[in-house]
Amino acid sequence: MTGIPIIDHWHAVPASWRGGVVALGNFDGVHRGHQALLARAAEIARAAAVPMTALTFEPHPRAFFVPNTGPFRLTLLPAKARLLAEHGAAAVLAQRFDAAFAALPADAFVREVLVGGLGARDVVCGYDFTFGARRGGNAERLREAGEAMGFGVEGLDPVMREGEIYSSTGIREALRLGMVEEAADLLGRPWEIEGVVEQGDQRGRTIGFPTANVALGEHLRPRFGVYAVRAGIEAQGHLVWHDAVANLGRRPTIGKLVENFEVHVFDYDGDLYGRVLRVQFIDFIRSEMKFAGLDALKAQIAADGAAARQILVAAARAHPGPF
């Protein structure tokens, strides 16, 4: 549960959302660049005493136009909505991106979605935001439309770090290399996979390391291997973080070449089946390996667990409290 209202079409926008500030973007990852945009939109909304709505798109337009691209998402909708709320959004219009919406001309997007649906008082977007069929609209065209139709438009300059623009693409590249600390720096927090714990083959229990098999869904696949992680488990209405170690890969030692994401939560024996687990990636430990047999595998798993515990203690010292 995100705690923030979400609708999937501008036709369904309630009256209470209208007349506010609209933050525009795909917001995949809600990284530091997105956060600057959301902060500016929230600032304008507070000054005018109006709500701020985040307008994003589901599925991601890239998945619509290139359906065989493979999983690439940094945040799926529940996590994205939660992060948008944390950065000031009062509501999320996760506009359904289908063939009809993709064909909507730029002028119609402004007239029907921003004005007719949301009744936008102000719109905030990134310098490179495009909209409408065949990307017919951009920030400058949006500014001109705002002047003509009576709403304010602010296009933010790129947000930089050491001469490089914060981008979802850069974060994906870091994760594919196993550079989770770099990804966390770009995001402003550790990267997470959030998914339902599914029934596995329970092999881990037979060798003394029970694991929770977390559904990956459309999440990006980072580098295969072993990670020091934290697992967020709901308990009595509160999220509790536990130290853990995780393996992402195809488990070549046991001959199962099906992709798996397995999380061993230290010192925890509760039932997790069917529950949603949030898994924060703290550090990369090693690449996926094939071992001579189960004894060698068990020894390495024990070593990975010990390494993860040390990494997580050091990380807690470096970042006491929330990241």
Short mmCIF file of C-alpha atoms in Angstrom, two decimals:
data_model
loop_
_atom_site.label_atom_id
_atom_site.label_comp_id
_atom_site.label_asym_id
_atom_site.label_seq_id
_atom_site.Cartn_x
_atom_site.Cartn_y
_atom_site.Cartn_z
CA MET A 1 0.00 0.00 0.00
CA THR A 2 1.34 3.42 -0.93
CA GLY A 3 -1.08 5.59 1.06
CA ILE A 4 -1.34 8.02 -1.87
CA PRO A 5 -4.33 8.12 -4.26
CA ILE A 6 -3.54 6.78 -7.73
CA ILE A 7 -5.72 6.82 -10.85
CA ASP A 8 -4.86 5.62 -14.34
CA HIS A 9 -6.69 8.03 -16.67
CA TRP A 10 -7.18 11.78 -16.88
CA HIS A 11 -10.93 11.24 -17.41
CA ALA A 12 -11.14 10.02 -13.80
CA VAL A 13 -9.43 13.00 -12.14
CA PRO A 14 -11.54 14.07 -9.13
CA ALA A 15 -12.45 17.71 -8.57
CA SER A 16 -10.19 17.90 -5.50
CA TRP A 17 -7.10 17.37 -7.67
CA ARG A 18 -7.91 20.14 -10.11
CA GLY A 19 -6.37 23.61 -10.03
CA GLY A 20 -3.05 22.48 -8.62
CA VAL A 21 0.57 22.09 -9.68
CA VAL A 22 1.44 19.21 -12.00
CA ALA A 23 4.90 17.59 -11.95
CA LEU A 24 5.48 15.88 -15.31
CA GLY A 25 7.76 12.95 -16.03
CA ASN A 26 8.32 9.20 -16.23
CA PHE A 27 10.07 9.37 -12.84
CA ASP A 28 11.64 5.91 -13.15
CA GLY A 29 13.79 5.62 -10.04
CA VAL A 30 12.73 9.01 -8.62
CA HIS A 31 16.44 9.89 -8.58
CA ARG A 32 18.08 13.12 -7.42
CA GLY A 33 17.24 14.93 -10.65
CA HIS A 34 13.58 13.95 -10.31
CA GLN A 35 13.68 14.99 -6.68
CA ALA A 36 14.80 18.50 -7.64
CA LEU A 37 11.84 18.76 -10.03
CA LEU A 38 9.41 17.50 -7.40
CA ALA A 39 10.83 19.88 -4.80
CA ARG A 40 10.25 22.83 -7.11
CA ALA A 41 6.70 21.72 -7.91
CA ALA A 42 5.98 21.26 -4.20
CA GLU A 43 7.40 24.72 -3.47
CA ILE A 44 5.08 26.35 -6.02
CA ALA A 45 2.12 24.35 -4.67
CA ARG A 46 2.80 25.40 -1.06
CA ALA A 47 3.10 29.06 -2.02
CA ALA A 48 -0.26 28.92 -3.82
CA ALA A 49 -1.89 26.63 -1.20
CA VAL A 50 -2.91 24.11 -3.88
CA PRO A 51 -2.24 20.37 -4.26
CA MET A 52 0.66 18.94 -6.24
CA THR A 53 -0.07 16.01 -8.54
CA ALA A 54 2.57 13.88 -10.22
CA LEU A 55 1.66 12.91 -13.78
CA THR A 56 3.54 9.82 -14.92
CA PHE A 57 2.92 7.02 -17.41
CA GLU A 58 2.26 3.27 -17.04
CA PRO A 59 3.58 1.19 -18.59
CA HIS A 60 6.75 3.13 -19.24
CA PRO A 61 6.54 4.43 -22.85
CA ARG A 62 9.71 2.53 -23.70
CA ALA A 63 7.98 -0.75 -22.83
CA PHE A 64 5.05 0.22 -25.06
CA PHE A 65 7.12 1.17 -28.10
CA VAL A 66 9.78 -1.56 -27.69
CA PRO A 67 7.86 -4.43 -26.05
CA ASN A 68 10.74 -6.92 -26.36
CA THR A 69 13.28 -4.67 -24.69
CA GLY A 70 13.48 -6.86 -21.55
CA PRO A 71 13.03 -5.76 -17.92
CA PHE A 72 14.54 -2.33 -17.27
CA ARG A 73 12.44 -0.59 -14.62
CA LEU A 74 14.14 0.90 -11.56
CA THR A 75 10.82 1.34 -9.75
CA LEU A 76 7.48 -0.28 -10.39
CA LEU A 77 4.32 1.74 -9.74
CA PRO A 78 3.78 0.99 -6.00
CA ALA A 79 7.35 2.01 -5.15
CA LYS A 80 7.30 4.96 -7.54
CA ALA A 81 4.06 6.28 -6.05
CA ARG A 82 5.43 5.92 -2.54
CA LEU A 83 8.56 7.87 -3.48
CA LEU A 84 6.55 10.56 -5.27
CA ALA A 85 4.52 10.99 -2.08
CA GLU A 86 7.68 11.25 0.00
CA HIS A 87 8.78 14.11 -2.25
CA GLY A 88 5.59 16.14 -2.01
CA ALA A 89 3.01 14.67 -4.38
CA ALA A 90 -0.51 14.58 -2.95
CA ALA A 91 -1.77 12.30 -5.74
CA VAL A 92 -0.51 10.37 -8.75
CA LEU A 93 -2.06 10.24 -12.21
CA ALA A 94 -0.34 7.13 -13.61
CA GLN A 95 -1.75 7.73 -17.07
CA ARG A 96 -2.38 4.49 -18.94
CA PHE A 97 0.03 4.50 -21.86
CA ASP A 98 -1.77 2.58 -24.58
CA ALA A 99 -2.23 2.96 -28.34
CA ALA A 100 -4.90 5.64 -27.94
CA PHE A 101 -2.74 7.72 -25.62
CA ALA A 102 0.36 7.25 -27.77
CA ALA A 103 -1.59 8.67 -30.73
CA LEU A 104 -2.76 11.77 -28.83
CA PRO A 105 -1.32 14.88 -30.53
CA ALA A 106 0.73 17.28 -28.43
CA ASP A 107 -1.94 20.00 -28.58
CA ALA A 108 -4.59 17.52 -27.43
CA PHE A 109 -2.37 16.40 -24.53
CA VAL A 110 -2.24 19.98 -23.29
CA ARG A 111 -5.90 20.72 -23.94
CA GLU A 112 -7.44 17.44 -22.72
CA VAL A 113 -5.04 16.13 -20.08
CA LEU A 114 -3.40 19.16 -18.50
CA VAL A 115 -6.27 21.65 -18.85
CA GLY A 116 -9.41 19.56 -19.23
CA GLY A 117 -8.45 16.72 -16.91
CA LEU A 118 -6.18 18.25 -14.29
CA GLY A 119 -7.12 21.92 -14.60
CA ALA A 120 -3.43 22.68 -14.11
CA ARG A 121 -2.55 25.97 -12.49
CA ASP A 122 1.17 25.37 -13.02
CA VAL A 123 3.24 22.67 -14.69
CA VAL A 124 6.84 21.74 -13.86
CA CYS A 125 8.86 19.52 -16.19
CA GLY A 126 12.44 18.66 -17.04
CA TYR A 127 14.42 20.42 -19.75
CA ASP A 128 14.15 17.34 -22.00
CA PHE A 129 10.48 16.44 -21.46
CA THR A 130 8.62 15.50 -24.64
CA PHE A 131 4.95 14.68 -25.10
CA GLY A 132 2.31 13.91 -27.67
CA ALA A 133 2.30 11.65 -30.73
CA ARG A 134 5.78 11.26 -32.26
CA ARG A 135 7.13 13.43 -29.42
CA GLY A 136 5.58 16.45 -31.07
CA GLY A 137 5.76 18.61 -27.94
CA ASN A 138 8.66 19.77 -25.77
CA ALA A 139 9.24 22.12 -22.85
CA GLU A 140 9.30 25.22 -25.05
CA ARG A 141 6.07 24.30 -26.79
CA LEU A 142 4.50 23.61 -23.42
CA ARG A 143 5.56 27.06 -22.22
CA GLU A 144 3.93 28.66 -25.26
CA ALA A 145 0.73 26.69 -24.66
CA GLY A 146 0.71 27.79 -21.04
CA GLU A 147 0.92 31.43 -22.03
CA ALA A 148 -1.96 30.98 -24.45
CA MET A 149 -4.17 28.91 -22.14
CA GLY A 150 -3.48 30.55 -18.79
CA PHE A 151 -1.26 28.18 -16.81
CA GLY A 152 2.32 28.62 -15.68
CA VAL A 153 5.14 26.43 -16.95
CA GLU A 154 8.58 25.97 -15.46
CA GLY A 155 11.17 23.83 -17.21
CA LEU A 156 14.04 22.83 -14.95
CA ASP A 157 17.64 22.85 -16.14
CA PRO A 158 19.50 19.53 -15.89
CA VAL A 159 20.66 18.59 -12.40
CA MET A 160 24.35 17.73 -12.48
CA ARG A 161 26.90 15.78 -10.48
CA GLU A 162 30.54 16.39 -11.37
CA GLY A 163 29.56 17.48 -14.86
CA GLU A 164 27.20 14.56 -15.52
CA ILE A 165 23.41 14.74 -15.61
CA TYR A 166 21.50 12.59 -13.13
CA SER A 167 19.65 10.06 -15.25
CA SER A 168 17.80 6.77 -14.99
CA THR A 169 20.04 5.45 -17.78
CA GLY A 170 23.18 6.08 -15.71
CA ILE A 171 21.67 4.27 -12.74
CA ARG A 172 20.74 1.27 -14.88
CA GLU A 173 24.29 1.10 -16.22
CA ALA A 174 25.72 1.19 -12.70
CA LEU A 175 23.44 -1.61 -11.52
CA ARG A 176 24.24 -3.81 -14.50
CA LEU A 177 27.89 -3.52 -13.45
CA GLY A 178 27.07 -4.35 -9.81
CA MET A 179 27.99 -0.80 -8.72
CA VAL A 180 25.19 -0.51 -6.17
CA GLU A 181 26.93 2.18 -4.11
CA GLU A 182 27.20 4.36 -7.22
CA ALA A 183 23.53 3.72 -7.97
CA ALA A 184 22.61 4.69 -4.40
CA ASP A 185 24.53 7.94 -4.73
CA LEU A 186 22.64 8.80 -7.93
CA LEU A 187 19.30 7.81 -6.43
CA GLY A 188 19.82 9.43 -3.04
CA ARG A 189 19.03 6.11 -1.32
CA PRO A 190 19.79 2.40 -1.84
CA TRP A 191 18.15 0.83 -4.87
CA GLU A 192 15.36 -1.62 -4.08
CA ILE A 193 13.53 -4.55 -5.57
CA GLU A 194 10.03 -4.94 -4.17
CA GLY A 195 8.14 -8.14 -4.84
CA VAL A 196 5.95 -10.92 -3.51
CA VAL A 197 7.66 -13.89 -1.86
CA GLU A 198 6.88 -16.96 -3.95
CA GLN A 199 7.06 -20.66 -3.23
CA GLY A 200 10.50 -21.98 -4.24
CA ASP A 201 11.97 -25.46 -4.27
CA GLN A 202 12.98 -25.04 -0.57
CA ARG A 203 16.47 -26.34 -1.33
CA GLY A 204 18.00 -23.67 0.88
CA ARG A 205 16.35 -25.17 3.95
CA THR A 206 18.00 -28.53 3.28
CA ILE A 207 21.47 -26.96 3.49
CA GLY A 208 20.76 -24.66 6.44
CA PHE A 209 20.15 -21.40 4.56
CA PRO A 210 16.41 -20.85 4.04
CA THR A 211 15.67 -18.18 1.48
CA ALA A 212 12.72 -16.10 0.35
CA ASN A 213 12.21 -16.21 -3.41
CA VAL A 214 11.21 -12.69 -4.44
CA ALA A 215 9.36 -12.10 -7.72
CA LEU A 216 11.40 -9.78 -9.95
CA GLY A 217 8.61 -8.71 -12.28
CA GLU A 218 9.66 -5.91 -14.62
CA HIS A 219 12.54 -4.77 -12.42
CA LEU A 220 15.91 -4.29 -14.06
CA ARG A 221 18.22 -7.25 -13.54
CA PRO A 222 21.43 -6.00 -11.95
CA ARG A 223 24.68 -7.94 -12.25
CA PHE A 224 24.20 -11.59 -11.33
CA GLY A 225 25.84 -12.50 -8.06
CA VAL A 226 25.67 -12.14 -4.30
CA TYR A 227 24.76 -8.92 -2.47
CA ALA A 228 24.66 -7.58 1.05
CA VAL A 229 21.09 -6.33 1.39
CA ARG A 230 18.48 -5.17 3.84
CA ALA A 231 15.03 -6.75 3.80
CA GLY A 232 12.01 -4.66 4.75
CA ILE A 233 9.26 -6.75 6.35
CA GLU A 234 5.89 -5.38 7.47
CA ALA A 235 5.25 -6.04 11.16
CA GLN A 236 2.19 -4.71 13.04
CA GLY A 237 1.71 -1.89 10.56
CA HIS A 238 5.36 -0.84 10.50
CA LEU A 239 8.20 -1.69 8.14
CA VAL A 240 11.12 -3.31 9.95
CA TRP A 241 14.50 -3.61 8.23
CA HIS A 242 16.56 -6.76 8.69
CA ASP A 243 20.12 -7.49 7.60
CA ALA A 244 20.25 -10.13 4.87
CA VAL A 245 22.25 -11.61 2.02
CA ALA A 246 20.81 -12.19 -1.47
CA ASN A 247 21.69 -14.14 -4.56
CA LEU A 248 20.53 -13.19 -8.02
CA GLY A 249 21.23 -15.64 -10.81
CA ARG A 250 20.53 -19.01 -12.33
CA ARG A 251 22.09 -21.29 -9.66
CA PRO A 252 24.41 -23.21 -12.00
CA THR A 253 25.71 -25.51 -9.23
CA ILE A 254 22.36 -27.23 -8.79
CA GLY A 255 21.59 -27.29 -12.49
CA LYS A 256 18.56 -24.98 -12.38
CA LEU A 257 19.16 -22.39 -15.05
CA VAL A 258 16.00 -20.46 -14.25
CA GLU A 259 16.55 -16.91 -13.02
CA ASN A 260 16.03 -16.57 -9.25
CA PHE A 261 16.28 -13.83 -6.66
CA GLU A 262 16.74 -15.43 -3.25
CA VAL A 263 17.05 -13.55 0.04
CA HIS A 264 18.31 -15.09 3.29
CA VAL A 265 17.19 -12.88 6.18
CA PHE A 266 19.57 -13.23 9.12
CA ASP A 267 18.11 -14.43 12.42
CA TYR A 268 14.53 -14.48 11.13
CA ASP A 269 12.22 -17.49 11.13
CA GLY A 270 8.81 -16.00 10.29
CA ASP A 271 6.66 -17.12 7.37
CA LEU A 272 7.12 -14.80 4.38
CA TYR A 273 5.19 -16.66 1.68
CA GLY A 274 2.77 -14.40 -0.15
CA ARG A 275 4.04 -11.27 1.56
CA VAL A 276 5.65 -8.26 -0.10
CA LEU A 277 9.35 -7.91 0.61
CA ARG A 278 11.36 -4.74 0.01
CA VAL A 279 15.03 -5.51 -0.61
CA GLN A 280 17.63 -2.71 -0.48
CA PHE A 281 20.92 -3.39 -2.28
CA ILE A 282 23.80 -2.21 -0.08
CA ASP A 283 26.91 -3.73 -1.67
CA PHE A 284 28.03 -6.29 -4.23
CA ILE A 285 29.97 -9.23 -2.77
CA ARG A 286 30.86 -11.52 -5.68
CA SER A 287 29.80 -12.70 -9.11
CA GLU A 288 27.74 -15.83 -9.68
CA MET A 289 29.89 -18.98 -9.58
CA LYS A 290 29.54 -22.69 -10.24
CA PHE A 291 30.87 -24.97 -7.50
CA ALA A 292 32.09 -28.55 -7.58
CA GLY A 293 29.32 -29.72 -5.26
CA LEU A 294 26.99 -28.88 -2.38
CA ASP A 295 29.74 -28.89 0.25
CA ALA A 296 31.70 -26.22 -1.62
CA LEU A 297 28.48 -24.29 -2.18
CA LYS A 298 27.56 -24.43 1.52
CA ALA A 299 31.03 -23.21 2.52
CA GLN A 300 30.79 -20.28 0.11
CA ILE A 301 27.27 -19.38 1.27
CA ALA A 302 28.54 -19.26 4.86
CA ALA A 303 31.43 -17.02 3.78
CA ASP A 304 29.03 -14.78 1.83
CA GLY A 305 26.81 -14.47 4.90
CA ALA A 306 29.76 -13.48 7.08
CA ALA A 307 30.90 -10.92 4.50
CA ALA A 308 27.39 -9.48 4.24
CA ARG A 309 27.13 -9.07 8.01
CA GLN A 310 30.43 -7.16 8.10
CA ILE A 311 29.41 -4.93 5.20
CA LEU A 312 26.04 -4.14 6.77
CA VAL A 313 27.56 -3.27 10.15
CA ALA A 314 29.95 -0.87 8.42
CA ALA A 315 27.13 0.58 6.31
CA ALA A 316 25.00 1.19 9.42
CA ARG A 317 27.89 3.06 11.01
CA ALA A 318 28.38 5.17 7.88
CA HIS A 319 24.65 5.91 7.49
CA PRO A 320 22.95 5.78 10.90
CA GLY A 321 19.19 6.06 10.60
CA PRO A 322 17.48 6.52 7.19
CA PHE A 323 19.88 6.66 4.20
#
